[in-house]
Amino acid sequence: MSSSSPILEHLKQALEYILTPSAPVITIGLLIVFIVPVLVHFFITRQTPYTSLPYILLAGPAGGGKTSLLTLLERGDAAAETHTSQTPHAVELTASQDAGASTFREAAREDAPGSHKKFHLVDTPGHGKLRGAALDQLGGDGKTGKSQFGDSAMLRGVIYVLDAATLEDTLADAATYLYQVLLALQKRAGSGRTSRAPNAVHVLVAANKLDLFTALPASLVRSNLEAELGRIRQSRSKGLLDSGVGTDDIGSEEQDSWLGEYGSEKFTFAQMREFDIEVDVIGGSVSEANVDKWWDWIVGRI
Ligand SMILES: Nc1nc2c(ncn2[C@@H]2O[C@H](COP(=O)(O)OP(=O)(O)OP(=O)(O)O)[C@@H](O)[C@H]2O)c(=O)[nH]1
Ligand SMILES: [Mg+2]
């Protein structure tokens, strides 16, 4: 007891000093009140640089034109050379919601009239072995998925860029990747049902390179993809049946990895509406800077 009483005495004095109004105490108090929130703000924003902004993900097979599109929207010209991407890359863009701005060039200007909204556009590699980067961003359930570009709850849309000029030869690959993207989004929407539903994520299939004469129009891109996605779905469910999963489990497991309306014969993009996923197929050309419709879609999602 005798050893603790001087300490208690000190404590009492210190408390008395703090609780008695005086200039130094008030100054220090005010400093804490004003500086701590600022420090906390910088601490949080430094740790998660992308959390605060909504983002749009670019996905699609290699050579489709994702990086070219990103460069065009960022700099306003398509001349820049691109090479195969190896890592995800994000840029910050501004969308102005104003009827007067009819092209993406006007709308993307910082000083354009109307309201401005900043967002990130995230480019991902399309090479078969690097697609995990894009699929990770679709973050499992849309809540806990802290992806490299921040909270996956901030994901607003996916632009699936493909080369419409070579689609006839690359259809199987393009559809397989699209299948993975749509299934990831479907699972994300499904997992939100029990608690807070994640925001709806829409998909734009951007049929690029319409400047080339071999390019398929958007309507054909849509029907070819739908047919191929239906075939993939069919062969996947067969594979599951053959894999020897017990007949009891097969019901739920098959239902979980079935894209679109369960048991339907033909796949259509409209079936994705059940999961709050709207799929649009719109043609355009990055090299001719014919991307205004894609830009409008982006502005509508932000
Ligand atoms: N003719 C034509 N060529 C285009 C168009 N858009 C892009 N390209 C060309 O297509 C090639 C591939 O474009 P990228 O933007 O690198 O493709 P990517 O989707 O980023 O490919 P990865 O990074 O490998 O996934 C480049 O040589 C572009 O110049 C277009 O609208 N028309
Ligand atoms: Mg690229």
Coordinates of C-alpha atoms and ligand atoms in Angstrom, one line a residue:
M1 CA 0.0 0.0 0.0
S2 CA 2.7 2.4 1.0
S3 CA 4.4 2.1 -2.5
S4 CA 1.2 2.9 -4.4
S5 CA 0.2 6.0 -2.6
P6 CA 2.8 8.3 -4.2
I7 CA 1.7 7.1 -7.6
L8 CA -2.0 7.7 -6.7
E9 CA -1.0 11.1 -5.5
H10 CA 0.7 11.9 -8.8
L11 CA -2.3 10.6 -10.7
K12 CA -4.6 12.8 -8.7
Q13 CA -2.4 15.8 -9.4
A14 CA -2.3 15.1 -13.1
L15 CA -6.1 14.6 -13.2
E16 CA -6.6 17.9 -11.4
Y17 CA -4.4 19.7 -13.8
I18 CA -6.2 18.3 -16.8
L19 CA -9.6 19.0 -15.5
T20 CA -8.8 22.6 -14.5
P21 CA -9.4 24.9 -17.5
S22 CA -6.1 26.5 -18.5
A23 CA -4.6 27.7 -21.8
P24 CA -2.2 24.8 -22.5
V25 CA -4.8 22.1 -21.7
I26 CA -7.4 23.7 -24.0
T27 CA -4.8 24.1 -26.8
I28 CA -3.7 20.5 -26.6
G29 CA -7.3 19.4 -26.5
L30 CA -8.2 21.4 -29.5
L31 CA -5.2 20.1 -31.4
I32 CA -6.2 16.5 -30.7
V33 CA -9.8 17.2 -31.8
F34 CA -8.7 18.7 -35.1
I35 CA -5.7 16.6 -36.0
V36 CA -6.8 13.1 -35.1
P37 CA -9.6 13.0 -37.7
V38 CA -7.2 14.2 -40.4
L39 CA -4.6 11.6 -39.5
V40 CA -7.3 8.8 -39.4
H41 CA -8.5 10.0 -42.9
F42 CA -5.0 9.8 -44.4
F43 CA -4.4 6.5 -42.7
I44 CA -7.5 4.9 -44.2
T45 CA -7.2 6.4 -47.7
R46 CA -3.6 5.3 -47.9
Q47 CA -4.4 1.7 -47.0
T48 CA -7.2 1.3 -49.5
P49 CA -6.6 3.7 -52.3
Y50 CA -9.5 2.5 -54.5
T51 CA -12.3 1.9 -52.0
S52 CA -14.0 5.2 -52.3
L53 CA -14.7 5.2 -56.0
P54 CA -17.0 2.9 -58.0
Y55 CA -15.3 1.0 -60.7
I56 CA -15.9 -0.7 -64.0
L57 CA -14.0 -3.8 -65.0
L58 CA -12.7 -4.5 -68.4
A59 CA -12.5 -8.2 -69.3
G60 CA -12.4 -10.3 -72.5
P61 CA -10.0 -12.5 -74.5
A62 CA -6.5 -11.3 -75.4
G63 CA -6.3 -8.9 -78.4
G64 CA -9.9 -7.8 -78.0
G65 CA -9.0 -4.1 -77.5
K66 CA -9.3 -3.6 -73.7
T67 CA -6.1 -1.6 -73.3
S68 CA -6.8 0.3 -76.5
L69 CA -10.2 1.3 -75.2
L70 CA -8.8 2.3 -71.8
T71 CA -6.1 4.5 -73.5
L72 CA -8.7 6.1 -75.8
L73 CA -11.0 7.0 -72.9
E74 CA -8.1 8.2 -70.8
R75 CA -6.2 10.3 -73.4
G76 CA -8.8 11.0 -76.0
D77 CA -6.9 9.4 -78.9
A78 CA -6.4 5.8 -80.0
A79 CA -3.0 6.2 -81.7
A80 CA -1.1 4.7 -78.8
E81 CA 0.5 1.3 -79.3
T82 CA -0.6 -1.4 -77.0
H83 CA 0.9 -4.7 -76.1
T84 CA -0.4 -7.8 -74.4
S85 CA -1.2 -6.9 -70.8
Q86 CA 0.2 -8.9 -68.0
T87 CA -1.2 -7.2 -64.9
P88 CA -4.4 -5.3 -64.0
H89 CA -4.2 -1.5 -64.4
A90 CA -6.6 1.1 -63.3
V91 CA -7.2 4.7 -64.4
E92 CA -9.4 7.4 -62.9
L93 CA -12.0 8.9 -65.2
T94 CA -14.7 11.5 -64.9
A95 CA -18.3 11.0 -66.2
S96 CA -20.4 14.1 -66.5
Q97 CA -24.1 13.5 -66.6
D98 CA -25.1 16.3 -68.9
A99 CA -27.4 16.1 -71.9
G100 CA -25.3 18.6 -73.8
A101 CA -22.2 16.4 -73.9
S102 CA -23.0 14.0 -76.7
T103 CA -19.6 12.3 -77.2
F104 CA -17.3 10.8 -74.6
R105 CA -14.7 13.4 -75.4
E106 CA -16.9 16.2 -74.3
A107 CA -18.3 14.3 -71.4
A108 CA -14.9 13.3 -70.1
R109 CA -13.6 16.9 -69.9
E110 CA -13.1 18.0 -66.4
D111 CA -14.7 21.4 -67.1
A112 CA -17.8 20.1 -68.8
P113 CA -21.1 21.4 -67.4
G114 CA -23.3 19.2 -65.4
S115 CA -22.6 16.9 -62.5
H116 CA -19.3 15.0 -62.4
K117 CA -18.7 11.6 -61.1
K118 CA -15.3 10.0 -60.7
F119 CA -14.8 6.3 -61.2
H120 CA -12.0 3.8 -62.0
L121 CA -11.7 1.8 -65.1
V122 CA -9.8 -1.4 -64.5
D123 CA -8.0 -3.1 -67.3
T124 CA -7.1 -6.8 -66.9
P125 CA -5.0 -9.2 -69.0
G126 CA -7.0 -11.4 -71.4
H127 CA -4.5 -14.2 -71.7
G128 CA -5.9 -17.6 -70.7
K129 CA -3.5 -18.0 -67.8
L130 CA -3.9 -14.5 -66.4
R131 CA -7.7 -14.4 -66.3
G132 CA -7.8 -15.1 -62.6
A133 CA -7.0 -11.4 -62.1
A134 CA -10.3 -10.3 -63.6
L135 CA -12.3 -13.1 -62.0
D136 CA -10.9 -12.2 -58.6
Q137 CA -12.2 -8.7 -59.0
L138 CA -15.7 -10.1 -59.3
G139 CA -15.1 -11.1 -55.7
G140 CA -17.2 -14.1 -54.6
D141 CA -20.0 -12.6 -52.7
G142 CA -19.7 -8.9 -53.4
K143 CA -19.3 -8.1 -49.7
T144 CA -16.2 -9.5 -48.3
G145 CA -14.2 -9.6 -51.5
K146 CA -11.5 -7.1 -51.0
S147 CA -10.0 -7.2 -54.4
Q148 CA -6.8 -5.4 -55.5
F149 CA -8.8 -2.4 -56.6
G150 CA -10.7 -2.0 -53.4
D151 CA -14.1 -3.1 -52.2
S152 CA -15.7 -5.4 -54.8
A153 CA -19.0 -3.9 -53.5
M154 CA -18.0 -0.8 -55.6
L155 CA -18.0 -2.8 -58.8
R156 CA -20.6 -1.3 -61.0
G157 CA -20.3 -3.1 -64.3
V158 CA -18.2 -5.4 -66.5
I159 CA -17.3 -4.5 -70.1
Y160 CA -16.5 -7.7 -72.0
V161 CA -14.5 -6.5 -75.0
L162 CA -14.1 -8.9 -77.8
D163 CA -12.8 -8.8 -81.4
A164 CA -15.9 -9.1 -83.6
A165 CA -13.7 -9.5 -86.7
T166 CA -12.3 -12.9 -85.6
L167 CA -15.1 -14.1 -83.4
E168 CA -16.0 -16.9 -85.8
D169 CA -12.6 -18.5 -85.2
T170 CA -12.3 -17.7 -81.5
L171 CA -15.9 -18.2 -80.4
A172 CA -15.2 -21.2 -78.1
D173 CA -12.6 -19.3 -76.2
A174 CA -14.5 -16.0 -76.0
A175 CA -17.6 -17.8 -74.8
T176 CA -15.7 -19.9 -72.2
Y177 CA -14.3 -16.8 -70.6
L178 CA -17.7 -15.0 -70.7
Y179 CA -19.2 -18.1 -69.1
Q180 CA -16.8 -17.8 -66.2
V181 CA -17.5 -14.1 -65.8
L182 CA -21.3 -14.5 -65.9
L183 CA -21.2 -17.5 -63.5
A184 CA -19.0 -15.5 -61.0
L185 CA -21.5 -12.7 -61.2
Q186 CA -24.5 -15.1 -60.8
K187 CA -22.9 -16.6 -57.7
R188 CA -22.2 -13.2 -56.3
A189 CA -25.8 -12.2 -56.8
G190 CA -27.1 -15.5 -55.3
S191 CA -25.0 -15.3 -52.2
G192 CA -26.3 -11.9 -51.3
R193 CA -29.9 -13.1 -51.0
T194 CA -29.6 -14.2 -47.4
S195 CA -28.4 -10.8 -46.2
R196 CA -27.6 -7.5 -47.8
A197 CA -27.9 -8.0 -51.6
P198 CA -24.8 -6.7 -53.4
N199 CA -25.4 -4.0 -56.0
A200 CA -26.5 -5.2 -59.4
V201 CA -23.6 -5.6 -61.8
H202 CA -24.5 -5.3 -65.5
V203 CA -22.5 -6.7 -68.4
L204 CA -21.7 -4.9 -71.6
V205 CA -20.5 -7.1 -74.4
A206 CA -18.5 -4.7 -76.5
A207 CA -18.2 -6.0 -80.0
N208 CA -15.0 -4.2 -81.1
K209 CA -13.3 -3.7 -84.4
L210 CA -16.4 -3.1 -86.4
D211 CA -14.2 -1.0 -88.7
L212 CA -12.9 -4.3 -90.2
F213 CA -15.1 -5.7 -93.0
T214 CA -15.0 -9.2 -91.5
A215 CA -16.6 -8.0 -88.3
L216 CA -19.9 -9.5 -87.3
P217 CA -22.7 -7.0 -86.3
A218 CA -23.7 -6.9 -82.7
S219 CA -26.9 -9.0 -83.3
L220 CA -24.9 -11.9 -84.7
V221 CA -22.3 -11.6 -81.9
R222 CA -25.2 -11.9 -79.5
S223 CA -26.7 -15.0 -81.1
N224 CA -23.4 -16.7 -81.6
L225 CA -22.4 -16.2 -78.0
E226 CA -25.8 -17.3 -76.7
A227 CA -25.6 -20.5 -78.7
E228 CA -22.1 -21.3 -77.6
L229 CA -22.8 -20.5 -74.0
G230 CA -25.7 -23.0 -74.2
R231 CA -23.4 -25.6 -75.5
I232 CA -20.9 -25.0 -72.8
R233 CA -23.6 -25.2 -70.2
Q234 CA -24.8 -28.5 -71.6
S235 CA -21.4 -30.1 -71.6
R236 CA -20.6 -28.9 -68.1
S237 CA -23.7 -30.5 -66.6
K238 CA -22.9 -33.7 -68.4
G239 CA -19.4 -33.6 -67.0
L240 CA -20.9 -33.3 -63.5
L241 CA -23.1 -36.3 -64.0
D242 CA -20.2 -38.4 -65.2
S243 CA -17.9 -37.2 -62.4
G244 CA -19.6 -39.6 -60.0
V245 CA -21.0 -37.1 -57.6
G246 CA -23.7 -38.8 -55.5
T247 CA -27.2 -38.5 -57.0
D248 CA -28.4 -36.9 -53.8
D249 CA -25.9 -34.0 -53.9
I250 CA -26.3 -33.5 -57.6
G251 CA -29.4 -31.4 -57.4
S252 CA -28.0 -28.5 -55.5
E253 CA -24.5 -28.6 -56.9
E254 CA -25.7 -28.7 -60.4
Q255 CA -28.1 -25.9 -59.8
D256 CA -25.3 -23.8 -58.3
S257 CA -23.1 -24.1 -61.3
W258 CA -25.8 -23.8 -63.9
L259 CA -25.8 -20.6 -65.8
G260 CA -29.1 -18.8 -66.2
E261 CA -32.5 -20.4 -65.8
Y262 CA -32.1 -23.9 -64.4
G263 CA -33.0 -26.7 -66.7
S264 CA -33.8 -24.5 -69.7
E265 CA -32.8 -25.9 -73.0
K266 CA -31.5 -22.8 -74.8
F267 CA -29.4 -20.1 -73.1
T268 CA -30.3 -16.5 -73.6
F269 CA -28.8 -13.4 -72.0
A270 CA -32.3 -12.5 -70.8
Q271 CA -32.2 -15.5 -68.4
M272 CA -29.5 -13.5 -66.4
R273 CA -32.2 -11.0 -65.4
E274 CA -33.3 -13.4 -62.7
F275 CA -30.0 -12.6 -61.0
D276 CA -30.3 -8.8 -61.6
I277 CA -27.7 -9.1 -64.4
E278 CA -28.6 -7.2 -67.6
V279 CA -26.5 -8.1 -70.6
D280 CA -26.2 -5.7 -73.5
V281 CA -24.3 -6.3 -76.7
I282 CA -23.2 -3.1 -78.5
G283 CA -20.9 -2.8 -81.4
G284 CA -18.2 -0.2 -81.8
S285 CA -14.6 0.5 -82.9
V286 CA -11.8 1.8 -80.8
S287 CA -9.6 2.7 -83.8
E288 CA -12.4 4.8 -85.3
A289 CA -13.1 6.3 -81.8
N290 CA -16.7 4.9 -82.3
V291 CA -17.2 4.2 -78.6
D292 CA -19.9 6.7 -77.6
K293 CA -22.5 4.1 -77.0
W294 CA -20.2 2.2 -74.7
W295 CA -19.4 5.5 -72.9
D296 CA -23.2 6.1 -72.4
W297 CA -23.5 2.7 -70.9
I298 CA -20.7 3.5 -68.5
V299 CA -22.2 6.8 -67.5
G300 CA -25.5 5.0 -66.9
R301 CA -23.8 2.6 -64.5
I302 CA -21.9 5.1 -62.4
Ligands
LIG1 N1 -8.9 -2.7 -86.6 C1 -9.0 -2.4 -85.3 N2 -8.0 -2.8 -84.4 C2 -8.1 -2.6 -83.1 C3 -9.3 -2.0 -82.6 N3 -9.2 -1.9 -81.3 C4 -7.9 -2.4 -80.9 N4 -7.3 -2.8 -82.1 C5 -6.0 -3.5 -82.1 O1 -6.1 -4.8 -81.5 C6 -4.8 -5.1 -80.9 C7 -5.0 -5.5 -79.5 O2 -5.5 -4.5 -78.7 P1 -5.3 -4.4 -77.1 O3 -6.0 -3.2 -76.6 O4 -3.8 -4.6 -76.8 O5 -6.0 -5.7 -76.7 P2 -6.3 -6.2 -75.2 O6 -7.7 -6.6 -75.1 O7 -5.8 -5.3 -74.2 O8 -5.4 -7.6 -75.1 P3 -4.7 -8.2 -73.9 O9 -4.0 -7.2 -73.1 O10 -3.7 -9.2 -74.5 O11 -5.8 -8.9 -73.1 C8 -4.0 -3.8 -81.0 O12 -3.0 -4.0 -82.0 C9 -5.0 -2.7 -81.4 O13 -4.4 -1.7 -82.2 C10 -10.3 -1.6 -83.5 O14 -11.4 -1.0 -83.2 N5 -10.1 -1.8 -84.8
MG2 MG -4.4 -5.3 -72.8

